[in-house]
Amino acid sequence: MGPSGDGDGGRRGGPAKGGSGGGAGKAGGRTGAKGAPGQQGGGPRAQRSTGGRPTGGGGRPGQGGAPGKGGPGKGGGRRGAPARPREYDAQIEERNRSRHDKPQIKLPKTFGEVEGERLQKVLARAGMGSRRACEELIEQARVEVNGKIVLEHGLRVDPEKDEIKVDGLTVAAQSYLFFALNKPAGVVSSMEDPDGRQCLGDYVQNRDTRLFHVGRLDTETEGLILLTNHGELAHRLTHPRYGVKKTYLAAIQGPLPRDLGKRLKDGIKLEDGYARADHFRVVENTGKNYLVEVTLHEGRKHIVRRMLSEAGFPVDKLVRTWFGPIALGDQKSGWLRRMTNTEVGMLMKEVGL
């Protein structure tokens, strides 16, 4: 009996055998009227046929995938991808989660860049001179790092951690700023004033770095006040433990008794306890007008004015001329200047930095 069509062609949409595509070939992927498969014809060959691939020559491929009269076709078109089991999706999600939860790997130091900067570069950036001049400082054994004299140029240091000194004075190698301001009378000793009065912040408003003042001066007191972003230095300069001395010039009315200096040094009793001067001298005398110099290491509010007033000599004008080793000098009122490296080094030495 001649083959009229491939039996599997009826089931999977394979082509009908024998040129004309008759019989089950017309079903071409459709079931018969009752959804039954096409006539069996190829025997073992039909069993090897796969959906959508030709299994014999001469015939046209069936129109696979179209629904037949008896129901939907079972083959003809490409099979869809099998659905993934939920367990597989859960495994992928768990694997991704564990990948992102891994601790960060710390690379050994040998994998990173060389730590620190060359000493002469740090010194030059700190304002100690050109790089060549800083190399000469090293050659002259004038530079110390962490208490040891350095004689080699290539030493690398960490400006944030290592203590660097030149001629025994600490070098502020970090990104710190130090300013000295001659505060005019009427300026409030704060960086901002809610009442809109002129304050210290008005003199440094063009600075990107936040600065703060070291101690205070009364609003009507003039003279030297320091500004910095070095918190530890500012703290020590104002802490009673370090006893940093401040010197003032006070204009008062005479005549003055000879023992005024002794009384101030012995201590003047105030409402918040005794206050003592470390030094007192008359700088100038014109008739009844006296200009006296008072040095003390206390920082209580209005301390100089209260001491002289309690002694019987109210202050007409008060100017601070020294803060520790830093002098006001001939700096004009309202002028802000950057402190020198030597001045910064002396300040740090004063408080053990």
XYZ file of C-alpha atoms in Angstrom:
353
model
C 0.000 0.000 0.000
C 1.519 3.288 -1.103
C 2.049 6.020 1.447
C -0.614 8.654 1.339
C 0.859 10.748 4.109
C 3.265 10.642 7.065
C 1.376 9.727 10.198
C 3.477 12.095 12.340
C 2.875 14.870 9.862
C -0.725 14.924 10.937
C 0.183 15.151 14.581
C 3.091 17.634 14.517
C 2.530 19.662 11.429
C 5.061 17.755 9.272
C 4.628 17.828 5.493
C 2.441 15.332 3.716
C 4.248 12.710 1.713
C 3.879 12.237 -1.989
C 3.833 15.468 -3.968
C 0.123 16.268 -3.904
C -0.143 16.623 -0.179
C -3.487 14.802 -0.117
C -5.148 12.845 2.638
C -3.677 13.575 6.011
C -1.238 15.974 4.336
C -4.116 18.408 3.861
C -4.529 18.486 7.575
C -0.933 19.816 7.680
C -0.906 20.372 11.375
C -4.652 20.195 11.861
C -6.574 17.293 13.246
C -9.353 15.643 11.266
C -12.993 16.359 11.692
C -12.962 14.627 15.015
C -9.463 15.659 16.016
C -8.048 12.238 15.141
C -4.534 11.998 13.763
C -3.890 11.342 10.069
C -3.474 7.881 8.656
C -0.459 6.017 9.716
C 1.892 5.414 6.913
C 5.587 5.717 7.499
C 6.142 3.236 10.256
C 9.444 3.747 12.035
C 10.286 6.685 9.818
C 7.266 8.532 11.149
C 8.442 8.021 14.711
C 11.759 9.726 13.995
C 10.083 12.824 12.568
C 10.182 15.986 14.659
C 7.709 18.825 14.744
C 8.034 21.323 11.942
C 10.862 19.493 10.091
C 10.375 17.758 6.764
C 10.363 13.981 7.103
C 10.004 13.039 3.470
C 10.650 14.511 0.072
C 8.334 15.921 -2.540
C 5.454 17.202 -0.476
C 4.765 20.724 0.719
C 4.978 21.444 4.434
C 1.665 21.529 6.130
C 0.090 24.773 7.375
C 1.056 23.954 10.944
C -0.526 25.664 13.853
C -3.940 26.520 12.392
C -6.860 25.141 14.360
C -8.691 22.205 12.794
C -12.334 21.440 12.724
C -12.116 19.105 15.606
C -9.957 21.255 17.877
C -6.664 23.046 18.005
C -3.679 21.624 16.236
C -0.935 20.026 18.254
C 2.020 20.942 16.118
C 3.115 22.780 13.048
C 4.513 25.953 14.642
C 7.627 26.279 16.818
C 7.182 25.022 20.291
C 7.193 27.676 23.053
C 9.975 27.711 25.711
C 9.109 25.533 28.674
C 8.065 27.407 31.797
C 10.830 27.810 34.399
C 10.044 26.190 37.727
C 9.682 28.537 40.686
C 12.463 26.755 42.519
C 14.912 27.792 39.776
C 13.899 31.482 40.063
C 14.339 31.307 43.812
C 17.843 29.892 43.396
C 18.831 32.741 41.044
C 17.470 35.361 43.447
C 19.314 33.804 46.369
C 22.563 33.676 44.378
C 22.281 37.362 43.426
C 21.529 38.339 47.001
C 24.526 36.478 48.366
C 26.755 38.078 45.718
C 25.782 41.620 46.756
C 25.969 40.867 50.477
C 29.615 39.856 50.363
C 31.959 42.008 52.482
C 34.217 44.436 50.654
C 37.636 43.027 49.917
C 40.521 44.921 51.483
C 43.421 44.928 49.101
C 46.916 44.571 50.512
C 48.970 47.758 50.668
C 51.218 46.482 47.908
C 48.267 46.700 45.511
C 47.624 50.405 46.171
C 49.530 53.564 45.502
C 52.609 54.530 47.466
C 51.505 56.047 50.759
C 52.366 59.577 51.840
C 54.067 62.497 50.120
C 57.685 63.486 49.829
C 58.787 65.530 52.816
C 60.192 68.436 50.783
C 56.913 68.720 48.873
C 54.922 68.904 52.108
C 57.265 71.565 53.495
C 57.034 73.635 50.325
C 53.237 73.501 50.338
C 53.238 74.608 53.971
C 55.085 77.764 52.940
C 58.581 76.906 54.146
C 60.111 77.943 50.815
C 60.690 76.476 47.389
C 61.170 72.743 47.068
C 64.897 73.227 46.632
C 65.034 75.457 49.728
C 63.182 72.761 51.675
C 65.706 70.169 50.498
C 68.441 72.396 51.911
C 66.602 72.527 55.247
C 66.699 68.728 55.287
C 70.385 68.652 54.359
C 71.131 71.058 57.213
C 69.464 68.668 59.707
C 66.864 71.281 60.638
C 63.828 69.090 59.956
C 62.322 66.536 62.345
C 59.588 63.989 61.715
C 58.024 62.419 64.795
C 60.985 63.500 66.922
C 63.730 62.195 64.613
C 66.015 64.370 62.496
C 65.662 63.645 58.782
C 68.643 63.708 56.411
C 67.205 62.051 53.299
C 65.126 63.793 50.637
C 62.911 60.903 49.603
C 61.226 60.314 52.958
C 57.459 60.060 52.600
C 55.219 61.456 55.311
C 51.519 61.728 56.071
C 50.737 65.401 56.771
C 47.593 64.425 58.678
C 49.366 62.077 61.104
C 53.087 62.811 61.238
C 54.492 65.596 63.399
C 56.845 67.724 61.314
C 59.087 70.384 62.835
C 61.570 72.868 61.418
C 64.056 74.390 63.871
C 62.007 72.922 66.703
C 58.724 74.560 65.649
C 55.778 72.509 64.410
C 54.880 72.953 60.747
C 51.151 73.148 60.024
C 51.344 70.827 57.037
C 47.632 70.028 57.057
C 45.042 72.144 55.304
C 44.641 74.519 58.251
C 44.194 78.271 58.098
C 45.378 80.816 60.656
C 44.478 84.509 60.602
C 45.024 87.501 62.865
C 42.409 90.263 62.846
C 42.626 93.714 64.392
C 39.027 93.893 65.539
C 37.542 97.389 65.508
C 35.356 98.637 68.354
C 31.677 97.863 67.839
C 32.253 94.496 66.131
C 30.612 91.506 67.807
C 32.920 88.563 68.578
C 30.895 85.950 66.716
C 30.884 84.558 63.193
C 27.180 85.400 62.777
C 24.872 87.827 64.522
C 21.088 87.268 64.537
C 20.510 90.997 65.076
C 22.429 91.938 61.945
C 25.262 93.723 63.740
C 28.741 93.732 62.273
C 30.588 90.600 63.372
C 33.825 88.697 62.772
C 32.224 86.623 60.026
C 31.949 89.754 57.875
C 35.747 89.857 57.583
C 36.083 86.275 56.295
C 32.877 85.820 54.285
C 34.836 85.215 51.069
C 36.538 82.128 52.559
C 35.313 78.687 51.499
C 36.582 77.067 54.702
C 34.577 77.552 57.876
C 36.614 79.488 60.441
C 35.979 80.165 64.103
C 37.396 82.689 66.541
C 39.817 81.864 69.333
C 38.273 83.334 72.451
C 36.356 86.592 72.509
C 36.748 90.318 72.861
C 34.100 92.606 74.271
C 32.138 94.456 71.617
C 33.773 97.773 72.554
C 37.250 96.274 72.999
C 39.614 96.523 70.031
C 42.665 94.583 69.013
C 44.037 91.167 68.251
C 41.753 88.189 67.788
C 42.740 84.933 66.078
C 40.681 82.977 63.552
C 41.370 79.392 62.500
C 39.860 76.067 61.453
C 42.242 74.123 63.732
C 39.884 72.985 66.468
C 42.429 71.463 68.839
C 44.704 74.504 68.732
C 41.783 76.868 69.362
C 40.639 74.734 72.292
C 44.044 74.691 73.954
C 44.663 78.401 73.455
C 41.529 79.221 75.437
C 41.690 76.456 78.056
C 42.780 77.629 81.560
C 45.058 74.594 81.868
C 47.509 76.043 79.330
C 47.471 79.554 80.780
C 48.135 81.425 77.538
C 48.812 85.058 78.380
C 47.038 88.031 76.821
C 48.251 91.625 77.024
C 46.063 94.738 76.920
C 46.561 98.492 76.745
C 43.997 100.390 78.815
C 43.337 104.135 78.813
C 42.336 105.315 82.291
C 42.208 108.543 84.276
C 44.729 109.279 87.028
C 46.402 110.057 89.236
C 47.457 106.490 89.940
C 48.683 105.257 93.303
C 52.101 103.635 93.328
C 50.759 100.359 94.637
C 48.191 99.862 91.863
C 50.378 97.286 90.135
C 50.894 95.364 93.377
C 47.162 95.342 94.101
C 46.400 93.977 90.650
C 49.057 91.259 90.975
C 47.919 90.273 94.462
C 44.372 89.911 93.198
C 41.217 91.960 92.927
C 38.084 90.458 94.420
C 35.251 90.280 91.895
C 31.731 88.847 92.132
C 32.921 85.591 90.526
C 36.158 85.252 92.517
C 39.630 86.780 92.623
C 41.365 87.902 89.450
C 45.120 88.459 89.305
C 47.334 90.210 86.788
C 50.640 88.636 85.746
C 52.193 91.980 84.825
C 51.384 95.699 85.086
C 53.204 98.818 83.952
C 52.505 102.442 83.030
C 53.249 102.963 79.348
C 52.379 106.629 78.981
C 51.212 109.530 81.138
C 49.893 112.876 79.899
C 48.457 114.885 82.743
C 45.629 112.814 84.156
C 45.507 110.526 81.134
C 47.277 107.220 81.642
C 47.975 104.371 79.268
C 48.704 101.205 81.223
C 49.603 97.695 80.147
C 48.021 94.690 81.843
C 48.981 91.057 81.183
C 47.004 88.115 82.531
C 46.237 84.537 81.594
C 42.579 84.445 82.606
C 39.805 84.653 80.075
C 36.743 85.599 82.091
C 34.224 88.000 80.635
C 35.225 91.690 80.813
C 38.058 90.675 83.118
C 40.399 93.669 82.557
C 37.619 96.238 82.648
C 36.195 94.767 85.855
C 39.571 94.578 87.600
C 40.513 98.197 86.888
C 37.015 99.446 87.657
C 37.014 97.601 90.993
C 40.389 99.193 91.753
C 38.820 102.625 91.140
C 39.898 103.296 87.545
C 37.187 102.751 84.909
C 38.514 102.008 81.441
C 37.929 104.534 78.657
C 39.461 102.423 75.894
C 40.855 98.888 75.765
C 43.029 97.247 73.091
C 44.458 93.724 73.098
C 48.022 93.836 71.780
C 49.297 90.285 72.364
C 47.804 86.811 72.296
C 50.478 84.427 73.547
C 53.502 84.909 71.270
C 51.487 86.736 68.567
C 51.738 90.528 68.486
C 49.293 93.018 67.002
C 52.167 95.274 65.953
C 51.261 98.035 63.510
C 48.391 96.113 61.915
C 45.632 98.565 61.024
C 42.164 98.394 62.526
C 39.879 96.102 60.515
C 42.735 94.426 58.654
C 42.968 90.648 58.408
C 46.335 89.026 57.794
C 47.471 85.462 57.350
C 49.799 84.331 60.108
C 53.295 83.211 59.209
C 54.487 79.632 59.619
C 56.797 80.779 62.397
C 53.895 82.351 64.290
C 51.795 79.207 63.905
C 54.719 77.104 65.105
C 55.153 79.318 68.177
C 51.450 79.066 68.993
C 51.554 75.283 68.772
C 54.646 75.148 70.944
C 52.894 77.349 73.496
C 50.196 74.705 74.035
C 52.248 71.560 73.464
C 51.228 70.697 69.907
